[in-house]
Coordinates of C-alpha atoms in Angstrom, one line a residue:
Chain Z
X604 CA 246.7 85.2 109.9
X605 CA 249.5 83.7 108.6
X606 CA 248.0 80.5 108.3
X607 CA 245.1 82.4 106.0
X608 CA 248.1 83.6 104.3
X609 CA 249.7 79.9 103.3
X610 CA 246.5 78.9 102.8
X611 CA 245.4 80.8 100.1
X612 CA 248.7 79.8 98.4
X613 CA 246.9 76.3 97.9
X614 CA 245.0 76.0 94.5
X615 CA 241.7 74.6 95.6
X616 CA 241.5 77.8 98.7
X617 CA 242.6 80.6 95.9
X618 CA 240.0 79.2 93.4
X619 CA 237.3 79.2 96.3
X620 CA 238.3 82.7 97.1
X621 CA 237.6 83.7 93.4
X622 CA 234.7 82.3 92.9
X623 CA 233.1 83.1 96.3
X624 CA 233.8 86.8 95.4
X625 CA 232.2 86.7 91.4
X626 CA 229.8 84.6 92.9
X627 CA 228.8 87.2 95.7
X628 CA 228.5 90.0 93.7
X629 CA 227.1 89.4 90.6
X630 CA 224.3 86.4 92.0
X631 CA 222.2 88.8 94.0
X632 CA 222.0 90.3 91.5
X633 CA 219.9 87.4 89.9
X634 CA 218.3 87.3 93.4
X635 CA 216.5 90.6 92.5
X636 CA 214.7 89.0 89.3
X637 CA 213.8 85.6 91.4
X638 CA 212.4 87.9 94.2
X639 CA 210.8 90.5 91.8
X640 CA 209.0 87.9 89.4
X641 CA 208.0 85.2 92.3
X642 CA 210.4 82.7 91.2
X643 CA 210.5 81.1 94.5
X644 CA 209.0 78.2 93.5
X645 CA 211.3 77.5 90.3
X646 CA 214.3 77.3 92.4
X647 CA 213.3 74.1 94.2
X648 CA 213.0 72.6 90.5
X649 CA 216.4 73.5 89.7
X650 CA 217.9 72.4 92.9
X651 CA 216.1 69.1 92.1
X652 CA 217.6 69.6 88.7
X653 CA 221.5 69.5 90.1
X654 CA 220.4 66.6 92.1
X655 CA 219.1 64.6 88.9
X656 CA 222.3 66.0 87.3
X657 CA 224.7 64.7 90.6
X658 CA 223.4 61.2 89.5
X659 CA 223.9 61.1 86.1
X660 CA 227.1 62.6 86.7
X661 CA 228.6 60.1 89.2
X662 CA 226.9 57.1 86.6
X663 CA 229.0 58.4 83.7
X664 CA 231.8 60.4 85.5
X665 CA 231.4 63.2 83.5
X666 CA 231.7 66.8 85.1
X667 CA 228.8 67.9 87.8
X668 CA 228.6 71.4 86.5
X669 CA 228.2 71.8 82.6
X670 CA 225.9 68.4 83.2
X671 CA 223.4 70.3 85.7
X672 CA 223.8 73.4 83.4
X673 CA 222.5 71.8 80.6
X674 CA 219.9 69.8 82.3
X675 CA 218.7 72.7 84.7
X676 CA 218.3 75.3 81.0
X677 CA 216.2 72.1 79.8
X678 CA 214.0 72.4 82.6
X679 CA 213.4 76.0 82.3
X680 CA 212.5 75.2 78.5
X681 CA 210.0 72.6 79.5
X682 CA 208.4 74.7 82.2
X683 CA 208.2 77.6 79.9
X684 CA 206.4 75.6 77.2
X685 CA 204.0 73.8 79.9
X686 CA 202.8 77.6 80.4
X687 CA 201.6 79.7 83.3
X688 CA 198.5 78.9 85.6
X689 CA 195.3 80.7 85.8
X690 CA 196.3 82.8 88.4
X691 CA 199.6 83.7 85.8
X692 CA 202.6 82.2 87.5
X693 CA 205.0 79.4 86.8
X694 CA 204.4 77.7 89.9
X695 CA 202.1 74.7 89.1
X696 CA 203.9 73.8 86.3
X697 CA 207.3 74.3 88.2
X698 CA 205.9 71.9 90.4
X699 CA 205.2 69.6 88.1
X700 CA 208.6 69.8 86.3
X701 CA 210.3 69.4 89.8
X702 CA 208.2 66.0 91.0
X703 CA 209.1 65.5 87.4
X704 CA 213.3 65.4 88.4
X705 CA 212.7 63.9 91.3
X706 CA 211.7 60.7 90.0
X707 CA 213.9 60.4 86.7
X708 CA 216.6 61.0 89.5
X709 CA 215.4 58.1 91.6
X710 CA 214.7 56.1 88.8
X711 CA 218.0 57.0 86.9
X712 CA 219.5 55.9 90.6
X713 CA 218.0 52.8 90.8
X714 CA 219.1 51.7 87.1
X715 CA 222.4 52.7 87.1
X716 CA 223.5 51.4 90.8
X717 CA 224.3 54.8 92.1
X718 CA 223.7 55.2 95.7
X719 CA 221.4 58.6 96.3
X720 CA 223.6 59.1 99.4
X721 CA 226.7 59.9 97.3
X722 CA 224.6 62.2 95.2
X723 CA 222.9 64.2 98.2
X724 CA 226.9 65.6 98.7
X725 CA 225.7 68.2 96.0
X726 CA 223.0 69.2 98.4
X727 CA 226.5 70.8 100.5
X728 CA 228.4 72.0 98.0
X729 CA 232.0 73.6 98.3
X730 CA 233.7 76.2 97.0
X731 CA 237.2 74.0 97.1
X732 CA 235.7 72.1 95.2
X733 CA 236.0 74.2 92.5
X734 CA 237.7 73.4 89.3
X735 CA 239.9 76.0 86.8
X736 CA 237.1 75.2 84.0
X737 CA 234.3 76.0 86.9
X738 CA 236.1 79.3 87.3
X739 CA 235.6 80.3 83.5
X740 CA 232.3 78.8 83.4
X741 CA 231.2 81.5 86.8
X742 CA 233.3 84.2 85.0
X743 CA 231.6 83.9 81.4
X744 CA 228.1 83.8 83.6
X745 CA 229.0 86.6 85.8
X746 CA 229.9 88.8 82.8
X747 CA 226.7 87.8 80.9
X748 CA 224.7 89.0 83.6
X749 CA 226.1 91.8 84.1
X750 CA 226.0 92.6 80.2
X751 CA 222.2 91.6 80.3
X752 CA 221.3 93.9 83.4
X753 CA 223.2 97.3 82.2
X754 CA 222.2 97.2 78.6
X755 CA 218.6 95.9 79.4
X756 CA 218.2 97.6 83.0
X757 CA 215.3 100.0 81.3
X758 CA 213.4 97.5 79.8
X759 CA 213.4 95.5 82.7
X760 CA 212.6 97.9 85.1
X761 CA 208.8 98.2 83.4
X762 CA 208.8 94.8 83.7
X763 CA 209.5 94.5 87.2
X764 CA 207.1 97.6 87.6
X765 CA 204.3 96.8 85.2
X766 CA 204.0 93.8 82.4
X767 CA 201.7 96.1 80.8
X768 CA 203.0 99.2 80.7
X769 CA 205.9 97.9 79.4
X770 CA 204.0 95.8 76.6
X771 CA 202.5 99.3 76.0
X772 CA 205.8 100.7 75.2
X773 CA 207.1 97.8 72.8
X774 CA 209.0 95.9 75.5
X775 CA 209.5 92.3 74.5
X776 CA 208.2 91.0 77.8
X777 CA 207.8 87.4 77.3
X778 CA 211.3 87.0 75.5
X779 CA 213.0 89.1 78.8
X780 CA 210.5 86.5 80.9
X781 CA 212.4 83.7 79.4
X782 CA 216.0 85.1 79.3
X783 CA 215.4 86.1 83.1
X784 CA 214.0 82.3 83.7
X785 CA 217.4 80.9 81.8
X786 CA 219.8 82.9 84.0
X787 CA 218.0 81.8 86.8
X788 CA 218.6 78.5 85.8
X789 CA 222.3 79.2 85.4
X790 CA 222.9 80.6 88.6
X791 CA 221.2 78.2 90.7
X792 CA 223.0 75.4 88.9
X793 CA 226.2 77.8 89.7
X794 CA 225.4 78.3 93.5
X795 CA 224.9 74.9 94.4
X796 CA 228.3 73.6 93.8
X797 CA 229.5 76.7 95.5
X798 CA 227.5 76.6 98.5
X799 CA 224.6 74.1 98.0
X800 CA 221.2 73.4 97.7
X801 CA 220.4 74.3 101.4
X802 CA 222.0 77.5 101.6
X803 CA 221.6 78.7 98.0
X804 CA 219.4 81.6 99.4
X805 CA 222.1 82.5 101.5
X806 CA 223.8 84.0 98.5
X807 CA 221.0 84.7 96.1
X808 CA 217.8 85.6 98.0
X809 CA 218.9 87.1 101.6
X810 CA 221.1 89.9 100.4
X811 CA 218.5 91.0 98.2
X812 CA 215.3 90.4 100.9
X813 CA 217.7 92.9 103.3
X814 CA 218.8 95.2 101.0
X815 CA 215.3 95.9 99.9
X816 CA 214.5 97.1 103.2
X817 CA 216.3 100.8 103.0
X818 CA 216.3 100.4 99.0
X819 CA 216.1 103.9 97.7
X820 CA 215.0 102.8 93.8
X821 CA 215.4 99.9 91.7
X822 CA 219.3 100.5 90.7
X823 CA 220.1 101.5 94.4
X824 CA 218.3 97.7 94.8
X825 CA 221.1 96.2 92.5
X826 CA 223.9 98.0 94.0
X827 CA 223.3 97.3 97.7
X828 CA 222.5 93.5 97.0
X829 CA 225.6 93.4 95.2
X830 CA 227.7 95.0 97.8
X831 CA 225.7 92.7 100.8
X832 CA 227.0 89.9 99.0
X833 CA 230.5 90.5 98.1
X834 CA 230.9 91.3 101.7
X835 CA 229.2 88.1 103.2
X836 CA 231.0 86.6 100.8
X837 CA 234.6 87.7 101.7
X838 CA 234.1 88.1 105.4
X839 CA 232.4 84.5 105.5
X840 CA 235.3 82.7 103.7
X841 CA 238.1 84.4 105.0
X842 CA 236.1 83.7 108.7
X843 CA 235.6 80.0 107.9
X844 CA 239.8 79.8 106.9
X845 CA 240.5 81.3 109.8
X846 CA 238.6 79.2 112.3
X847 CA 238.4 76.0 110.1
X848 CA 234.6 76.2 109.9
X849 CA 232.4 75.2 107.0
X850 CA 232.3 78.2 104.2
X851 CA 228.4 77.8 103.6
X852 CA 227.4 77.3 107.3
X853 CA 229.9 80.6 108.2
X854 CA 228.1 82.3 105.6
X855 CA 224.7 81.2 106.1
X856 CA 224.8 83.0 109.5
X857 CA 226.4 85.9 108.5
X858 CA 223.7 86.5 105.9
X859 CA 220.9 86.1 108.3
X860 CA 222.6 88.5 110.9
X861 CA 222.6 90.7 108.0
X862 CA 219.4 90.4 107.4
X863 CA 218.6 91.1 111.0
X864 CA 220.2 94.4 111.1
X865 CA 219.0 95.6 108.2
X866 CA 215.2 94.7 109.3
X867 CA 216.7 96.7 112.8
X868 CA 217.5 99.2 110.9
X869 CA 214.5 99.4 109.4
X870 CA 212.7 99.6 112.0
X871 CA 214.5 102.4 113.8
X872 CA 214.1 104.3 111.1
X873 CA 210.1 104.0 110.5
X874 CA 210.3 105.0 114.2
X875 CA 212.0 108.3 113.6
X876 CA 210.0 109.2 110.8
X877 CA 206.7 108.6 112.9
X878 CA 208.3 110.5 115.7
X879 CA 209.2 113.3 113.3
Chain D
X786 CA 193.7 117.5 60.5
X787 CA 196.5 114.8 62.3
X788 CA 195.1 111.9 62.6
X789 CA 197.4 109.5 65.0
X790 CA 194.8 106.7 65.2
X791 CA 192.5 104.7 62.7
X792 CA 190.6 101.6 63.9
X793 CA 188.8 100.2 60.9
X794 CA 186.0 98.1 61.9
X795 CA 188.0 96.2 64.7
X796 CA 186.7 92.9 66.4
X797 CA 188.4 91.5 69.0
X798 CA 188.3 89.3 72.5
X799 CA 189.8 86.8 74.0
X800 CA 189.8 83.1 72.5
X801 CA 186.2 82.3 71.6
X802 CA 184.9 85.6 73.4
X803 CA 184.8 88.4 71.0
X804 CA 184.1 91.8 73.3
X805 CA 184.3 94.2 71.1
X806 CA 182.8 93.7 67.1
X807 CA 183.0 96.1 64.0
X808 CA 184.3 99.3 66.0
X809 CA 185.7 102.4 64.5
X810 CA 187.4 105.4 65.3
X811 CA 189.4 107.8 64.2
X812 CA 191.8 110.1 67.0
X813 CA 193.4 113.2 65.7
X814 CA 195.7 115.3 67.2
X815 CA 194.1 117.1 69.8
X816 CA 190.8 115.1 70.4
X817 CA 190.1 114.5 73.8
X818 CA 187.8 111.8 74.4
X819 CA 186.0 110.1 77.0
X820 CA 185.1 106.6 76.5
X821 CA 181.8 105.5 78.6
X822 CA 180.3 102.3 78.9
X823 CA 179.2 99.6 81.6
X824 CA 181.7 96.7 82.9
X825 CA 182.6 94.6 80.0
X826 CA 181.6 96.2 77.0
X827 CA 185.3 96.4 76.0
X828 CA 186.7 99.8 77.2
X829 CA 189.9 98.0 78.7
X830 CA 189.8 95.6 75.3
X831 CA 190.1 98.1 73.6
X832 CA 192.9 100.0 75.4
X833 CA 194.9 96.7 75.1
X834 CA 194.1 96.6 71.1
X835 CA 195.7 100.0 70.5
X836 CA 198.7 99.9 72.6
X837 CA 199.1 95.9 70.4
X838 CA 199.2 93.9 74.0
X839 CA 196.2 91.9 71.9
X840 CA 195.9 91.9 68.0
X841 CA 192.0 92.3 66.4
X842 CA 190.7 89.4 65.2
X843 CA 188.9 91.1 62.4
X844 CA 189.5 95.0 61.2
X845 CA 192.8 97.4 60.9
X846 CA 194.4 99.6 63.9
X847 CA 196.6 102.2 62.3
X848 CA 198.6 105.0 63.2
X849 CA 199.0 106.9 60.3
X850 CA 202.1 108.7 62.1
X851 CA 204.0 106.6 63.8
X852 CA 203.2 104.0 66.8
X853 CA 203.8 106.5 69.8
X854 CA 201.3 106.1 72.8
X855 CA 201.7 105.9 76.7
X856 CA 199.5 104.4 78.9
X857 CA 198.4 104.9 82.7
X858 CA 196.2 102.1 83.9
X859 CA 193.4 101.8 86.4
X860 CA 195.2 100.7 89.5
X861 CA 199.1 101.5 89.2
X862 CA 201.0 98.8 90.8
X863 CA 201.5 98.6 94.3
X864 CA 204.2 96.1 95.3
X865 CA 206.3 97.1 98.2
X866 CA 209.1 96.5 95.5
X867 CA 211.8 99.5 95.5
X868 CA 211.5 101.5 92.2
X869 CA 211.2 105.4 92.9
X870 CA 209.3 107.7 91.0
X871 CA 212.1 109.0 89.4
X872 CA 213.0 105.7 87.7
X873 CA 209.0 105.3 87.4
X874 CA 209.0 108.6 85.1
X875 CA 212.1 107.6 83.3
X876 CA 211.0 104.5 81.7
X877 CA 209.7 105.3 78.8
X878 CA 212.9 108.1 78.0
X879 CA 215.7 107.4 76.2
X880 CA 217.4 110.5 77.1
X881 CA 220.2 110.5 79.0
X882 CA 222.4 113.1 81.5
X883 CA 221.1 116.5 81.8
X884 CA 218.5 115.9 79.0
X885 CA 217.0 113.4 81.0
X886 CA 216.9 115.3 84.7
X887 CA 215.1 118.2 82.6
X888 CA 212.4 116.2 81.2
X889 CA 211.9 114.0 84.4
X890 CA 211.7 117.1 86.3
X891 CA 209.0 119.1 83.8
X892 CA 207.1 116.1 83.1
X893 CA 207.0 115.4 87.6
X894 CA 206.2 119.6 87.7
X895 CA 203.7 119.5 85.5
X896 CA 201.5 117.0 87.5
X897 CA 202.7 119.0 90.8
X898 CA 204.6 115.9 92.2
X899 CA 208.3 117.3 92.1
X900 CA 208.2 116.6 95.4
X901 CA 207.9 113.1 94.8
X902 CA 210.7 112.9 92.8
X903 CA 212.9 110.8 95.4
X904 CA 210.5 109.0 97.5
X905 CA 209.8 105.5 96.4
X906 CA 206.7 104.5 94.4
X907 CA 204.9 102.1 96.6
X908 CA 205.0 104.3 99.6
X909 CA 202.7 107.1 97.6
X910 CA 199.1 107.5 97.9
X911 CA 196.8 106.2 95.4
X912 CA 196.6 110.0 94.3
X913 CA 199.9 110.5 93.9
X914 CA 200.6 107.3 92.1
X915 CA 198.0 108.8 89.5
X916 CA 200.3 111.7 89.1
X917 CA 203.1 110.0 88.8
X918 CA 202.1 107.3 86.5
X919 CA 200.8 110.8 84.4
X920 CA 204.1 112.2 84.6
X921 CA 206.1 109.2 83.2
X922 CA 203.1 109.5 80.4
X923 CA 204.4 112.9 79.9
X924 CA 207.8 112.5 79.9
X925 CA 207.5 109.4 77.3
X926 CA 205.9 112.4 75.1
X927 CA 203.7 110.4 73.2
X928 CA 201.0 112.3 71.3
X929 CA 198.4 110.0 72.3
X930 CA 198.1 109.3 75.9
X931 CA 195.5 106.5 77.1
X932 CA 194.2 106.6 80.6
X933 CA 192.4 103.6 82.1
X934 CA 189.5 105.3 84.2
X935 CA 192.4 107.8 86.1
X936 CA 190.1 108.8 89.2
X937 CA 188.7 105.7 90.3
X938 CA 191.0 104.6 93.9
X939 CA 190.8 108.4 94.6
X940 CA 188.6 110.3 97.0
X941 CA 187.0 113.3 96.5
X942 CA 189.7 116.1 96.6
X943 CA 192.3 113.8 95.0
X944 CA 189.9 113.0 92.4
X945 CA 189.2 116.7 91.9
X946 CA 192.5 117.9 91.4
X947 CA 193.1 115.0 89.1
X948 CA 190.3 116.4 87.3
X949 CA 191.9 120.2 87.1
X950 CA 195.2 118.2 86.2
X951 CA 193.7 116.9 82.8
X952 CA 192.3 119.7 81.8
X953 CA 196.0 121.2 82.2
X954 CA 197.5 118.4 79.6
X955 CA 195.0 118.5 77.3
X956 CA 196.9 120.5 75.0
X957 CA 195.9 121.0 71.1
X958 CA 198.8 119.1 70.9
X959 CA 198.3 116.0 72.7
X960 CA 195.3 113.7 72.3
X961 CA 194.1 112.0 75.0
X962 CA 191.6 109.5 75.4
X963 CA 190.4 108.3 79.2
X964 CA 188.0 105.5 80.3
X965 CA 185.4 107.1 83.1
X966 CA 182.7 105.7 84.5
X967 CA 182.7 109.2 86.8
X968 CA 179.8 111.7 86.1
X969 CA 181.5 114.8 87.9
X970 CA 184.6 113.7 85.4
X971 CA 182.3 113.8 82.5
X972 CA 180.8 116.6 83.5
X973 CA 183.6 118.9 84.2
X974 CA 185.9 118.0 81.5
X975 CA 183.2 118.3 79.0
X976 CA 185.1 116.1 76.3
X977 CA 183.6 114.2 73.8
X978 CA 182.4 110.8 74.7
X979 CA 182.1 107.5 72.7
X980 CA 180.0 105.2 74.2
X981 CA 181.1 101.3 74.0
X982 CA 177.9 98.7 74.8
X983 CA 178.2 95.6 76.6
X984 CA 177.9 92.6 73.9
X985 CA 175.5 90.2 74.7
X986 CA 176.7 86.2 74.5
X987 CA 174.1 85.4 71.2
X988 CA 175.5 88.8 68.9

């Protein structure tokens, strides 16, 4: 313990700690919009997005994150203008924007003599690696989220329940769709410096998948995701101090045990209401 | 005389289709209508023209009082996404506190689905989805309330309660208009009917 102790006494550990914890609570809550609107699709652009972004980073040393920021929002943009598909999701054309990535990123890798190796370290991520201006930058989108779900949480709840009810009662839908798609973008470009592309869902989708098992409403949704994750979050970094384990591997399993109980739980409980 | 709804000689569709040419009607404050008419003459179309989802291509939609209408469609959603029926009748308040737990409560009483109140939407039956999405209706207070063919997922009792349940909101305050395509519906509730008729490709 003591050795946690000194530990988060060291810079890079006390920033991880920080952002592990904003990033815990207030990215599920994201999760629920990616979930709700069928986003699952858009995510692999955008992880293909920080790898395009991991390239021309390392070409021009400039900084990973505002670079895959800026790039992933552009995405979104594009997508958004391509337009839905007949059957009125995003995923063609966030499929087509993501083969679209992958080969400026091998091309941009090929021209500028970076090898794609070097860039694939993005695919891990780490929350060491975080810097001070990361910090601000997961602070400032933490507390825009937050912002944007409390003073919009009505609105968006039509949304999520009906696009056309809540047309029918003057809800800007497609402007919400396209603020929704943004922060999206922002938190997946977030997440994967802090955990990486293959465990982004660990933080974003699975708290939200097993809190919506014993969900009592759409707030109780938010509040339950949020809660899963902060405490995945801290128990899996404080665990992967303590046994000198990889944070995102740590947490990755502690997310899907949590996912198991909860679909347990589940369970049990549709059990004792048939038995009642 | 109130009238809440003018549509001046409306056309509209979708692109190149036009579903729906030169239509008029006037809603006043207490008219309860039925509109009739086979699949795709334009009931729906026009739904979606007076609640502005679509805009006419030709004509005027007015309300001479204000833009205030809820709207209960055909098949409420089903997702197993967690919203209850509480937050499912509160969407369209913006009343807060003890204000707000009063109207939920009336509008969710009204439609005899108090019971409801705390279970969670897509667990309901189709029936009581009906209810509910007629309760948020209510509580949203709207003077005009459109109903998109209300009875059609429900089976025979559900769909005659439903029946009893609209003749209980249609007030001389509220007007109401409902899509049907259900005789006993027309039949019982005895409303006044406009009839819309399926436009063939050459008009």
């Amino acid at each position: 313990m003591n050795r946690v102790i000194m530990l988060l006494s060291l810079k890079p550990i006390l920033y991880g700690l920080i952002g592990m914890l904003i990033s815990g609570t207030v990215f599920p809550i994201c999760g629920v919009i990616i979930v709700r609107n069928n986003l699952m699709p858009m995510r692999y652009m955008l992880m293909h997005g920080v790898i395009l972004g991991g390239i021309i980073s390392v070409s021009f040393s400039l900084p990973l994150l505002p670079i895959t920021i800026i790039l992933n929002i552009l995405l979104v943009l594009l997508m958004v203008k391509m337009g839905k598909g007949k059957d009125g999701s995003l995923g063609s054309s966030s499929t087509a924007m993501m083969v679209f990535t992958m080969a400026l990123a091998s091309l941009f890798s090929h021209v500028s003599g970076v090898p794609a190796k070097d860039t694939l370290e993005v695919l891990w991520g780490s929350p060491f690696a975080l810097t001070l201006s990361d910090l601000y930058i997961l602070f400032f989108l933490a507390v825009m989220t937050l912002i944007y779900i409390t003073l919009f949480f009505r609105p968006l709840s039509m949304i999520f329940f009906d696009k056309e009810v809540a047309m029918s009662m003057g809800v800007k839908v497609e402007l919400h769709n396209t603020l929704m798609l943004l922060m999206t973008a922002l938190v997946v470009s977030v997440s994967m410096k802090m955990v990486g592309a293959l465990l982004i869902d660990t933080l974003v989708i699975l708290p939200v998948i097993g809190a919506g098992k014993r969900a009592k409403g759409l707030k109780d949704l938010f509040v339950r995701s949020s809660l899963t994750g902060f405490i995945l979050s801290l128990s899996g970094y404080f665990i992967s101090l303590y046994f000198n384990l990889p944070t995102s591997g740590v947490l990755a399993l502690l997310s899907v045990g949590a996912y198991v109980l909860e679909s347990l739980a589940e369970k049990i409980s549709n059990r004792r209401i048939k038995n009642a | 005389m109130f009238p809440l709804l003018c549509l001046d000689n409306v056309t509209a569709g979708y692109g190149e289709k036009i579903v729906i040419k030169d239509f008029s009607l006037t809603v006043n404050k207490g008219d309860h209508i039925l509109l009739l008419g086979p699949n795709g003459s334009g009931k729906t179309t026009l739904f979606r023209l007076i609640l502005g989802i679509i805009p006419p291509l030709k004509g005027k939609v007015e309300y001479p009082m204000g833009r205030s209408v809820s709207y209960a469609r055909q098949d409420p959603p089903s997702s197993p996404f967690p919203i209850s029926v509480e937050e499912v009748v509160e969407m369209g308040l913006w009343k807060s506190g003890r204000e707000r737990e009063k109207t939920i409560n009336e509008a969710l009483e009204m439609t005899d689905a108090l019971h409801l109140k705390k279970r969670l939407f897509h667990s309901l039956s189709g029936g009581e989805r009906q209810r509910v999405s007629l309760s948020r209706c209510l509580a949203q207070n709207s003077p005009l309330i459109l109903l998109d063919e209300p009875s059609s997922f429900l089976d025979r009792e559900s769909r005659d309660s439903f029946i009893s349940l609209m003749e209980k909101v249609a007030t001389p305050e509220r007007a109401i208009i409902a899509i049907t395509h259900d005789s006993t519906v027309i039949d019982r509730l005895g409303w006044k009917e406009v009839a819309l008729e399926r436009r063939r490709d050459d008009e």
